[in-house]
Amino acid sequence: MIRNWSTTARRTAAAVRRLVRPAPARRRAAPVTYTLITLCCLLFLLSPAAGLNPVYGTGEELLAAQRAYFRRWGVIPAELFEDSPGSALTPATALFVHGSWVHLLGNMLFLYVFGAMTEQRMGRLQFALFYLGCGYLALVGYAGANAHSQESLVGASGAISAVLGAFLFLFPRARVTSLLPFLFFLPLRFPAWVVLPFWVALQWMAAGRAGDGPGVAYLAHLVGFGLGFAFAWVRFGRTTRVKGVPVAAPEGENQP
């Protein structure tokens, strides 16, 4: 009798625990984000920029191949607004070209962290069009502000900055893990509405000091971020935003 009662009690307790225990969050797939990451990585590995393909040689021969590669597929502001169909396509092709390992890994890290949730909120097709459209316009905006520059502009920075802008509007209270150099790189968690505006302020200050020569296209970051935030505001402003999301997003020195 006592044994039967204890067995029944254990089964009842187990059933109650199953009912009370919160179900694990179901992670939905983000195929567009992962496809973009895979495509950028594969193209980089096959290109002369990676320095791994023996077809492009070494030394000066490799450097010449890299310069030709960037000029062919990147945006050259001085040539963009000419009456050339090929030049008009370069803001789209430049989104999949990266100049170095650091450039590639920094961009892909940001896209991996912020892209999946943004894609899940927007939907696959809308996110793909949003990414390509904002990235294209961000590069065009930079080229318009530096119309006389002959330097090649490459990278997905403008598109990924647009993802950050949309993420800020859609998930303002999502917790973002940040590594702050002036605090000895201690991992600290802040809401997105603190981290991302701080990132924008850094881009703004850096853009004010940047010239039109080679380097980081901070202005493209700002244009992309503004476009992304504005799109999310117009598209989702009348719907309920996700106010609290327990997600950790690494944020460090690498900038898209």
Short mmCIF file of C-alpha atoms in Angstrom, two decimals:
data_model
loop_
_atom_site.label_atom_id
_atom_site.label_comp_id
_atom_site.label_asym_id
_atom_site.label_seq_id
_atom_site.Cartn_x
_atom_site.Cartn_y
_atom_site.Cartn_z
CA MET A 1 0.00 0.00 0.00
CA ILE A 2 2.73 2.41 1.02
CA ARG A 3 4.80 1.34 -2.00
CA ASN A 4 1.89 1.93 -4.37
CA TRP A 5 1.24 5.34 -2.82
CA SER A 6 4.90 6.42 -3.16
CA THR A 7 5.01 5.27 -6.78
CA THR A 8 1.86 7.22 -7.56
CA ALA A 9 3.28 10.29 -5.82
CA ARG A 10 6.49 10.15 -7.83
CA ARG A 11 4.57 9.84 -11.09
CA THR A 12 2.33 12.75 -10.14
CA ALA A 13 5.33 14.92 -9.23
CA ALA A 14 7.02 14.06 -12.51
CA ALA A 15 3.86 14.97 -14.43
CA VAL A 16 3.62 18.29 -12.61
CA ARG A 17 7.27 19.07 -13.38
CA ARG A 18 6.67 18.39 -17.07
CA LEU A 19 3.71 20.73 -17.05
CA VAL A 20 5.43 23.50 -15.11
CA ARG A 21 8.83 23.30 -16.85
CA PRO A 22 9.04 25.91 -19.61
CA ALA A 23 9.36 24.48 -23.07
CA PRO A 24 12.70 25.22 -24.78
CA ALA A 25 12.57 28.04 -27.30
CA ARG A 26 12.16 26.71 -30.82
CA ARG A 27 14.82 28.05 -33.11
CA ARG A 28 13.58 28.69 -36.58
CA ALA A 29 15.94 28.40 -39.51
CA ALA A 30 17.45 31.42 -41.22
CA PRO A 31 18.46 30.01 -44.63
CA VAL A 32 19.04 33.38 -46.31
CA THR A 33 21.49 34.51 -43.63
CA TYR A 34 23.42 31.25 -43.72
CA THR A 35 23.44 31.20 -47.52
CA LEU A 36 24.87 34.73 -47.62
CA ILE A 37 27.59 33.78 -45.14
CA THR A 38 28.47 30.63 -47.07
CA LEU A 39 28.54 32.43 -50.41
CA CYS A 40 30.76 35.25 -49.13
CA CYS A 41 33.19 32.77 -47.56
CA LEU A 42 33.40 30.57 -50.66
CA LEU A 43 33.94 33.50 -53.01
CA PHE A 44 36.64 34.87 -50.73
CA LEU A 45 38.48 31.55 -50.55
CA LEU A 46 38.45 31.23 -54.34
CA SER A 47 39.51 34.83 -54.93
CA PRO A 48 43.03 36.29 -54.94
CA ALA A 49 42.15 38.25 -51.79
CA ALA A 50 42.51 35.11 -49.64
CA GLY A 51 46.02 34.44 -50.95
CA LEU A 52 45.37 30.67 -50.96
CA ASN A 53 44.68 29.99 -54.62
CA PRO A 54 47.98 29.13 -56.39
CA VAL A 55 46.49 30.20 -59.72
CA TYR A 56 47.13 33.85 -58.81
CA GLY A 57 50.80 33.35 -57.96
CA THR A 58 52.67 35.06 -55.18
CA GLY A 59 54.37 38.36 -54.42
CA GLU A 60 53.83 41.14 -56.94
CA GLU A 61 51.85 38.85 -59.19
CA LEU A 62 49.36 38.16 -56.41
CA LEU A 63 49.08 41.86 -55.51
CA ALA A 64 48.35 42.72 -59.15
CA ALA A 65 45.67 40.02 -59.29
CA GLN A 66 44.08 41.40 -56.11
CA ARG A 67 44.00 44.95 -57.47
CA ALA A 68 42.44 43.77 -60.73
CA TYR A 69 39.89 41.68 -58.82
CA PHE A 70 38.78 44.60 -56.66
CA ARG A 71 38.52 46.96 -59.62
CA ARG A 72 36.46 44.49 -61.62
CA TRP A 73 33.94 43.56 -58.94
CA GLY A 74 34.12 46.51 -56.53
CA VAL A 75 32.61 49.98 -56.70
CA ILE A 76 34.80 52.73 -58.13
CA PRO A 77 32.96 55.97 -57.26
CA ALA A 78 34.45 57.97 -60.13
CA GLU A 79 33.11 55.42 -62.63
CA LEU A 80 29.81 54.48 -60.99
CA PHE A 81 27.69 57.29 -62.42
CA GLU A 82 28.98 56.94 -65.96
CA ASP A 83 26.68 55.59 -68.68
CA SER A 84 27.92 52.04 -68.23
CA PRO A 85 25.64 49.09 -67.39
CA GLY A 86 28.61 47.26 -65.91
CA SER A 87 29.36 50.02 -63.42
CA ALA A 88 25.74 50.11 -62.30
CA LEU A 89 25.99 46.46 -61.24
CA THR A 90 29.11 46.85 -59.13
CA PRO A 91 27.28 47.91 -55.91
CA ALA A 92 25.58 44.51 -56.05
CA THR A 93 28.69 42.46 -56.78
CA ALA A 94 30.77 44.39 -54.24
CA LEU A 95 28.52 43.06 -51.45
CA PHE A 96 30.10 39.63 -51.92
CA VAL A 97 33.74 40.75 -52.17
CA HIS A 98 35.99 41.24 -49.14
CA GLY A 99 39.46 42.66 -48.95
CA SER A 100 41.07 40.57 -46.21
CA TRP A 101 40.50 37.83 -43.67
CA VAL A 102 39.75 40.36 -40.92
CA HIS A 103 37.30 42.16 -43.18
CA LEU A 104 35.48 38.92 -44.02
CA LEU A 105 35.37 37.45 -40.52
CA GLY A 106 34.25 40.70 -38.90
CA ASN A 107 31.38 41.12 -41.35
CA MET A 108 30.28 37.50 -41.19
CA LEU A 109 30.29 37.55 -37.38
CA PHE A 110 27.91 40.51 -37.33
CA LEU A 111 25.71 38.96 -40.02
CA TYR A 112 25.55 35.65 -38.14
CA VAL A 113 24.61 37.27 -34.83
CA PHE A 114 22.10 39.85 -36.01
CA GLY A 115 20.94 38.45 -39.33
CA ALA A 116 19.15 35.30 -38.18
CA MET A 117 16.69 37.01 -35.83
CA THR A 118 16.06 39.82 -38.31
CA GLU A 119 15.37 37.31 -41.08
CA GLN A 120 12.98 35.36 -38.86
CA ARG A 121 11.06 38.57 -38.13
CA MET A 122 10.93 39.78 -41.73
CA GLY A 123 10.59 36.51 -43.58
CA ARG A 124 13.02 35.00 -46.06
CA LEU A 125 12.13 36.79 -49.28
CA GLN A 126 11.64 40.17 -47.66
CA PHE A 127 14.92 39.85 -45.78
CA ALA A 128 16.83 38.91 -48.95
CA LEU A 129 15.44 41.91 -50.85
CA PHE A 130 16.04 44.16 -47.84
CA TYR A 131 19.67 43.03 -47.52
CA LEU A 132 20.50 43.46 -51.20
CA GLY A 133 18.57 46.71 -51.64
CA CYS A 134 19.94 48.47 -48.57
CA GLY A 135 23.46 47.22 -49.28
CA TYR A 136 23.27 48.54 -52.84
CA LEU A 137 21.99 51.94 -51.75
CA ALA A 138 24.56 52.23 -48.97
CA LEU A 139 27.41 51.78 -51.45
CA VAL A 140 25.79 54.19 -53.90
CA GLY A 141 25.47 56.74 -51.10
CA TYR A 142 29.13 56.45 -50.25
CA ALA A 143 30.10 56.72 -53.91
CA GLY A 144 27.96 59.83 -54.32
CA ALA A 145 29.72 61.52 -51.42
CA ASN A 146 33.14 60.57 -52.83
CA ALA A 147 32.40 60.92 -56.52
CA HIS A 148 36.00 61.65 -57.51
CA SER A 149 37.57 58.68 -55.73
CA GLN A 150 39.34 56.04 -57.82
CA GLU A 151 39.64 53.59 -54.93
CA SER A 152 37.71 50.32 -55.09
CA LEU A 153 35.00 49.85 -52.48
CA VAL A 154 34.14 46.27 -51.52
CA GLY A 155 32.40 44.44 -48.71
CA ALA A 156 29.01 43.71 -47.20
CA SER A 157 29.40 46.45 -44.58
CA GLY A 158 26.54 48.61 -45.82
CA ALA A 159 24.09 45.71 -45.99
CA ILE A 160 25.07 44.38 -42.57
CA SER A 161 24.78 47.87 -41.09
CA ALA A 162 21.23 47.92 -42.45
CA VAL A 163 20.60 44.66 -40.60
CA LEU A 164 21.85 46.32 -37.40
CA GLY A 165 19.49 49.25 -37.94
CA ALA A 166 16.51 46.96 -38.45
CA PHE A 167 17.53 44.87 -35.44
CA LEU A 168 17.60 47.96 -33.24
CA PHE A 169 14.02 48.82 -34.16
CA LEU A 170 12.68 45.26 -34.00
CA PHE A 171 14.53 44.07 -30.89
CA PRO A 172 15.50 47.17 -28.89
CA ARG A 173 15.68 45.31 -25.58
CA ALA A 174 17.58 42.26 -26.77
CA ARG A 175 20.61 41.72 -24.56
CA VAL A 176 23.88 42.20 -26.42
CA THR A 177 27.17 40.96 -24.97
CA SER A 178 29.84 43.59 -25.59
CA LEU A 179 33.61 43.46 -25.19
CA LEU A 180 34.84 46.92 -24.20
CA PRO A 181 38.59 47.49 -24.70
CA PHE A 182 38.80 50.24 -22.08
CA LEU A 183 37.40 47.78 -19.51
CA PHE A 184 40.01 45.11 -20.35
CA PHE A 185 37.58 43.36 -22.73
CA LEU A 186 35.28 42.24 -19.93
CA PRO A 187 32.08 40.74 -21.42
CA LEU A 188 29.19 42.97 -20.36
CA ARG A 189 25.56 42.63 -21.37
CA PHE A 190 23.61 45.69 -22.48
CA PRO A 191 20.31 46.11 -24.33
CA ALA A 192 20.52 46.73 -28.07
CA TRP A 193 19.20 50.28 -27.63
CA VAL A 194 22.42 51.07 -25.72
CA VAL A 195 25.00 49.14 -27.76
CA LEU A 196 23.91 49.91 -31.32
CA PRO A 197 23.50 53.70 -30.96
CA PHE A 198 26.95 53.71 -29.35
CA TRP A 199 28.27 51.84 -32.39
CA VAL A 200 26.62 54.42 -34.67
CA ALA A 201 28.27 57.25 -32.73
CA LEU A 202 31.67 55.62 -33.26
CA GLN A 203 30.99 55.32 -36.99
CA TRP A 204 29.94 58.97 -37.13
CA MET A 205 33.11 60.17 -35.44
CA ALA A 206 35.27 57.94 -37.62
CA ALA A 207 33.51 59.11 -40.79
CA GLY A 208 34.30 62.71 -39.91
CA ARG A 209 38.00 61.92 -39.82
CA ALA A 210 38.09 59.64 -42.85
CA GLY A 211 39.15 60.80 -46.29
CA ASP A 212 38.23 59.43 -49.69
CA GLY A 213 41.25 57.16 -49.90
CA PRO A 214 41.51 53.46 -49.04
CA GLY A 215 40.24 52.40 -45.65
CA VAL A 216 36.94 51.69 -43.92
CA ALA A 217 33.84 53.15 -45.58
CA TYR A 218 32.27 54.52 -42.41
CA LEU A 219 29.80 56.60 -44.38
CA ALA A 220 28.44 53.45 -46.01
CA HIS A 221 27.89 52.05 -42.51
CA LEU A 222 25.88 55.11 -41.51
CA VAL A 223 23.81 55.13 -44.69
CA GLY A 224 23.09 51.42 -44.38
CA PHE A 225 22.14 51.69 -40.71
CA GLY A 226 19.78 54.58 -41.40
CA LEU A 227 18.15 52.74 -44.30
CA GLY A 228 17.69 49.61 -42.23
CA PHE A 229 16.13 51.43 -39.29
CA ALA A 230 13.85 53.46 -41.58
CA PHE A 231 12.71 50.34 -43.44
CA ALA A 232 11.86 48.51 -40.21
CA TRP A 233 10.05 51.58 -38.91
CA VAL A 234 7.92 51.93 -42.04
CA ARG A 235 7.31 48.21 -42.49
CA PHE A 236 6.79 47.14 -38.88
CA GLY A 237 6.00 50.37 -37.09
CA ARG A 238 2.32 49.49 -36.64
CA THR A 239 2.99 45.96 -35.44
CA THR A 240 4.09 44.83 -32.01
CA ARG A 241 7.84 44.74 -31.63
CA VAL A 242 9.62 42.03 -29.67
CA LYS A 243 10.55 43.88 -26.51
CA GLY A 244 12.59 41.30 -24.68
CA VAL A 245 14.71 38.62 -26.31
CA PRO A 246 17.26 36.59 -24.31
CA VAL A 247 19.94 36.58 -26.96
CA ALA A 248 23.66 37.12 -26.55
CA ALA A 249 25.35 38.87 -29.46
CA PRO A 250 29.12 39.31 -29.40
CA GLU A 251 30.20 42.86 -30.04
CA GLY A 252 33.83 43.83 -30.16
CA GLU A 253 36.43 45.82 -32.04
CA ASN A 254 35.57 44.31 -35.42
CA GLN A 255 33.23 46.55 -37.35
CA PRO A 256 31.26 45.65 -40.44
#
